[in-house]
Each structure stands twice: as C-alpha cells, then as structure tokens.
PDB file of C-alpha atoms in Angstrom:
ATOM      1  CA  MET A   1      81.863 108.449  38.350  1.00  0.00           C
ATOM      2  CA  SER A   2      78.897 110.577  37.383  1.00  0.00           C
ATOM      3  CA  LYS A   3      76.419 111.771  39.983  1.00  0.00           C
ATOM      4  CA  HIS A   4      72.662 111.637  39.570  1.00  0.00           C
ATOM      5  CA  LYS A   5      70.505 114.675  40.040  1.00  0.00           C
ATOM      6  CA  SER A   6      70.197 115.497  43.688  1.00  0.00           C
ATOM      7  CA  SER A   7      67.009 114.657  45.446  1.00  0.00           C
ATOM      8  CA  PRO A   8      66.220 114.376  49.113  1.00  0.00           C
ATOM      9  CA  LYS A   9      66.249 110.613  48.725  1.00  0.00           C
ATOM     10  CA  ASN A  10      69.734 110.144  47.157  1.00  0.00           C
ATOM     11  CA  ASP A  11      71.597 113.357  47.893  1.00  0.00           C
ATOM     12  CA  ASN A  12      75.336 112.975  47.034  1.00  0.00           C
ATOM     13  CA  HIS A  13      75.198 109.203  46.395  1.00  0.00           C
ATOM     14  CA  SER A  14      76.592 107.640  43.218  1.00  0.00           C
ATOM     15  CA  THR A  15      74.792 104.770  41.541  1.00  0.00           C
ATOM     16  CA  SER A  16      77.298 102.270  42.946  1.00  0.00           C
ATOM     17  CA  GLN A  17      76.505 103.408  46.493  1.00  0.00           C
ATOM     18  CA  ASN A  18      72.740 103.516  46.129  1.00  0.00           C
ATOM     19  CA  PRO A  19      71.083 100.128  45.959  1.00  0.00           C
ATOM     20  CA  GLY A  20      67.862 101.812  44.867  1.00  0.00           C
ATOM     21  CA  ASN A  21      69.434 102.714  41.520  1.00  0.00           C
ATOM     22  CA  ARG A  22      71.132  99.342  40.897  1.00  0.00           C
ATOM     23  CA  GLU A  23      70.088  96.954  38.201  1.00  0.00           C
ATOM     24  CA  ARG A  24      71.180  94.096  40.456  1.00  0.00           C
ATOM     25  CA  THR A  25      69.635  94.415  43.882  1.00  0.00           C
ATOM     26  CA  ILE A  26      70.410  91.101  45.593  1.00  0.00           C
ATOM     27  CA  PRO A  27      73.773  91.015  47.397  1.00  0.00           C
ATOM     28  CA  LEU A  28      75.741  87.784  47.750  1.00  0.00           C
ATOM     29  CA  GLN A  29      78.239  87.110  50.505  1.00  0.00           C
ATOM     30  CA  VAL A  30      80.608  84.156  50.157  1.00  0.00           C
ATOM     31  CA  TYR A  31      83.180  82.913  52.650  1.00  0.00           C
ATOM     32  CA  LEU A  32      86.417  81.597  51.157  1.00  0.00           C
ATOM     33  CA  SER A  33      89.628  80.143  52.503  1.00  0.00           C
ATOM     34  CA  GLU A  34      92.859  82.006  51.753  1.00  0.00           C
ATOM     35  CA  ASP A  35      93.677  79.498  49.022  1.00  0.00           C
ATOM     36  CA  GLU A  36      90.228  79.814  47.427  1.00  0.00           C
ATOM     37  CA  PHE A  37      90.457  83.604  47.534  1.00  0.00           C
ATOM     38  CA  TYR A  38      93.881  83.508  45.885  1.00  0.00           C
ATOM     39  CA  ILE A  39      92.523  81.249  43.132  1.00  0.00           C
ATOM     40  CA  LEU A  40      89.563  83.580  42.640  1.00  0.00           C
ATOM     41  CA  GLU A  41      91.891  86.566  42.256  1.00  0.00           C
ATOM     42  CA  GLN A  42      94.022  84.674  39.718  1.00  0.00           C
ATOM     43  CA  LYS A  43      90.938  83.717  37.736  1.00  0.00           C
ATOM     44  CA  VAL A  44      89.727  87.320  37.714  1.00  0.00           C
ATOM     45  CA  ARG A  45      93.113  88.475  36.370  1.00  0.00           C
ATOM     46  CA  SER A  46      93.267  85.801  33.685  1.00  0.00           C
ATOM     47  CA  SER A  47      89.598  86.068  32.675  1.00  0.00           C
ATOM     48  CA  GLY A  48      89.604  89.645  31.494  1.00  0.00           C
ATOM     49  CA  CYS A  49      86.704  90.432  33.839  1.00  0.00           C
ATOM     50  CA  ALA A  50      87.055  93.763  35.592  1.00  0.00           C
ATOM     51  CA  THR A  51      85.911  92.603  39.028  1.00  0.00           C
ATOM     52  CA  LYS A  52      85.253  89.494  41.087  1.00  0.00           C
ATOM     53  CA  SER A  53      81.542  90.237  40.805  1.00  0.00           C
ATOM     54  CA  ALA A  54      81.774  90.356  37.000  1.00  0.00           C
ATOM     55  CA  LEU A  55      83.563  86.990  36.931  1.00  0.00           C
ATOM     56  CA  ILE A  56      81.014  85.392  39.256  1.00  0.00           C
ATOM     57  CA  ARG A  57      78.106  86.751  37.181  1.00  0.00           C
ATOM     58  CA  HIS A  58      79.776  85.441  34.010  1.00  0.00           C
ATOM     59  CA  LEU A  59      80.237  81.993  35.564  1.00  0.00           C
ATOM     60  CA  ILE A  60      76.616  81.949  36.746  1.00  0.00           C
ATOM     61  CA  LEU A  61      75.338  82.810  33.279  1.00  0.00           C
ATOM     62  CA  TYR A  62      77.775  80.911  31.060  1.00  0.00           C
ATOM     63  CA  GLY A  63      79.806  78.545  33.240  1.00  0.00           C
ATOM     64  CA  PHE A  64      79.501  74.800  33.517  1.00  0.00           C
ATOM     65  CA  VAL A  65      79.812  72.413  36.441  1.00  0.00           C
ATOM     66  CA  TYR A  66      81.316  69.076  35.529  1.00  0.00           C
ATOM     67  CA  ASP A  67      80.877  65.882  37.473  1.00  0.00           C
ATOM     68  CA  VAL A  68      84.004  63.946  36.580  1.00  0.00           C
ATOM     69  CA  ASP A  69      84.230  60.209  37.145  1.00  0.00           C
ATOM     70  CA  TYR A  70      87.822  59.369  38.024  1.00  0.00           C
ATOM     71  CA  SER A  71      87.251  55.616  38.379  1.00  0.00           C
ATOM     72  CA  GLU A  72      88.993  54.886  35.044  1.00  0.00           C
ATOM     73  CA  LEU A  73      92.041  56.862  36.145  1.00  0.00           C
ATOM     74  CA  GLN A  74      92.022  55.073  39.495  1.00  0.00           C
ATOM     75  CA  ARG A  75      91.954  51.735  37.670  1.00  0.00           C
ATOM     76  CA  LEU A  76      94.796  52.925  35.433  1.00  0.00           C
ATOM     77  CA  HIS A  77      96.854  53.922  38.470  1.00  0.00           C
ATOM     78  CA  GLU A  78      96.269  50.586  40.211  1.00  0.00           C
ATOM     79  CA  THR A  79      97.161  48.592  37.116  1.00  0.00           C
ATOM     80  CA  LEU A  80     100.300  50.629  36.425  1.00  0.00           C
ATOM     81  CA  SER A  81     101.378  50.154  40.045  1.00  0.00           C
ATOM     82  CA  ARG A  82     100.959  46.390  39.708  1.00  0.00           C
ATOM     83  CA  ILE A  83     102.879  46.358  36.428  1.00  0.00           C
ATOM     84  CA  ASN A  84     105.638  48.460  37.988  1.00  0.00           C
ATOM     85  CA  THR A  85     105.969  45.948  40.827  1.00  0.00           C
ATOM     86  CA  ASN A  86     106.203  43.061  38.359  1.00  0.00           C
ATOM     87  CA  LEU A  87     108.822  44.858  36.238  1.00  0.00           C
ATOM     88  CA  ASN A  88     110.903  45.619  39.317  1.00  0.00           C
ATOM     89  CA  GLN A  89     110.826  41.950  40.349  1.00  0.00           C
ATOM     90  CA  ILE A  90     111.968  40.908  36.862  1.00  0.00           C
ATOM     91  CA  ALA A  91     114.751  43.532  36.865  1.00  0.00           C
ATOM     92  CA  LYS A  92     115.965  42.384  40.302  1.00  0.00           C
ATOM     93  CA  GLN A  93     116.057  38.769  39.125  1.00  0.00           C
ATOM     94  CA  MET A  94     118.001  39.753  35.991  1.00  0.00           C
ATOM     95  CA  ASN A  95     120.491  41.794  38.027  1.00  0.00           C
ATOM     96  CA  LYS A  96     120.884  39.014  40.572  1.00  0.00           C
ATOM     97  CA  THR A  97     121.601  36.275  38.047  1.00  0.00           C
ATOM     98  CA  GLY A  98     123.228  38.368  35.317  1.00  0.00           C
ATOM     99  CA  HIS A  99     121.154  36.493  32.758  1.00  0.00           C
ATOM    100  CA  VAL A 100     118.123  37.397  30.711  1.00  0.00           C
ATOM    101  CA  TYR A 101     115.762  34.458  30.481  1.00  0.00           C
ATOM    102  CA  GLU A 102     113.180  34.007  27.735  1.00  0.00           C
ATOM    103  CA  ALA A 103     110.441  33.761  30.372  1.00  0.00           C
ATOM    104  CA  ASP A 104     111.438  37.204  31.709  1.00  0.00           C
ATOM    105  CA  VAL A 105     111.419  38.712  28.223  1.00  0.00           C
ATOM    106  CA  GLN A 106     107.958  37.251  27.593  1.00  0.00           C
ATOM    107  CA  ALA A 107     106.722  38.580  30.959  1.00  0.00           C
ATOM    108  CA  VAL A 108     107.938  42.078  30.095  1.00  0.00           C
ATOM    109  CA  LYS A 109     106.277  41.892  26.648  1.00  0.00           C
ATOM    110  CA  LYS A 110     103.036  40.783  28.293  1.00  0.00           C
ATOM    111  CA  LEU A 111     103.186  43.669  30.776  1.00  0.00           C
ATOM    112  CA  MET A 112     103.864  46.151  27.967  1.00  0.00           C
ATOM    113  CA  GLU A 113     100.844  44.829  26.067  1.00  0.00           C
ATOM    114  CA  GLU A 114      98.747  45.329  29.211  1.00  0.00           C
ATOM    115  CA  ILE A 115      99.948  48.938  29.389  1.00  0.00           C
ATOM    116  CA  TRP A 116      98.942  49.583  25.768  1.00  0.00           C
ATOM    117  CA  GLN A 117      95.556  47.916  26.209  1.00  0.00           C
ATOM    118  CA  LEU A 118      94.915  49.943  29.334  1.00  0.00           C
ATOM    119  CA  GLN A 119      95.943  53.166  27.600  1.00  0.00           C
ATOM    120  CA  ARG A 120      93.580  52.458  24.675  1.00  0.00           C
ATOM    121  CA  SER A 121      90.755  51.532  27.026  1.00  0.00           C
ATOM    122  CA  THR A 122      91.228  54.645  29.147  1.00  0.00           C
ATOM    123  CA  ALA A 123      91.359  56.903  26.093  1.00  0.00           C
ATOM    124  CA  SER A 124      88.192  55.378  24.605  1.00  0.00           C
ATOM    125  CA  ASN A 125      86.286  55.771  27.899  1.00  0.00           C
ATOM    126  CA  GLN A 126      86.915  59.502  28.268  1.00  0.00           C
ATOM    127  CA  PRO A 127      83.622  61.368  28.646  1.00  0.00           C
ATOM    128  CA  TYR A 128      82.397  63.610  25.873  1.00  0.00           C
ATOM    129  CA  ILE A 129      81.283  66.986  27.194  1.00  0.00           C
ATOM    130  CA  ASN A 130      78.355  68.594  25.418  1.00  0.00           C
ATOM    131  CA  GLN A 131      78.386  72.360  25.622  1.00  0.00           C
TER     132      GLN A 131
END
C-alpha cells in the first residue's frame, strides 16, 4: 500500500490507518451471532465484493428489503394438511374393505380439484416486486 508524504500529523500511517484521510469517516459496529457471521462470510464470497464492508456498502446503496406476506402459503399448508387427512381416511377405508366405492372416487376427485384451485389461487396471489 502506498504511503503519503510524511508530515508531523500522519507520520508513517497509510490511508487505511488514518481516519483523517478516509473518504468514509463514520465507523459502524455490528454484533452478529455465529450463524449470522457465517452467512455474511458466504455472501461476501459469492457476491464478488472484496470485503465485508464493501458488501454492506453495496447493500445499503443498492439492496432491497422485502416484507413478505406468508399468509397465502400458510393457508396452502393448512388446506393441504386437511386434504392429506381426508385422503388417508379414504385410503384406510379402501384397504380395510378391499373395495373401491364410487363415493370414495368422487371424494378423491373433489380433493384433487381443491388442490388445483388452491395452486392456481396461490400462484395468482404472488406479489409483484417493483425494482
């Protein structure tokens, strides 16, 4: 690293060690858990940024924070769980009796239609992110 001309004020200090010569003068200290620190290191490696500071500056200037509403996915999960329970009951009844009844076939078809309707509804309600 190159040294600046010596002066009584900054004798033998490089730019990176002398806050007076920095373009960025406000330090930032952040406390992270071990997991968060590991994730940060992985993001630095995959981002192409040279340092953690460079990545953080890039995220501050160009990054986005998304507020994601998971209520549709929660509804999907609840409905699929209910359908799964119903299908299991039908399968147990079929295995118990050894017969497939028309009512059971119709129930399965109805549940499958519910799955498709739910999938279409969930897909159509996905948020559009403007950048």
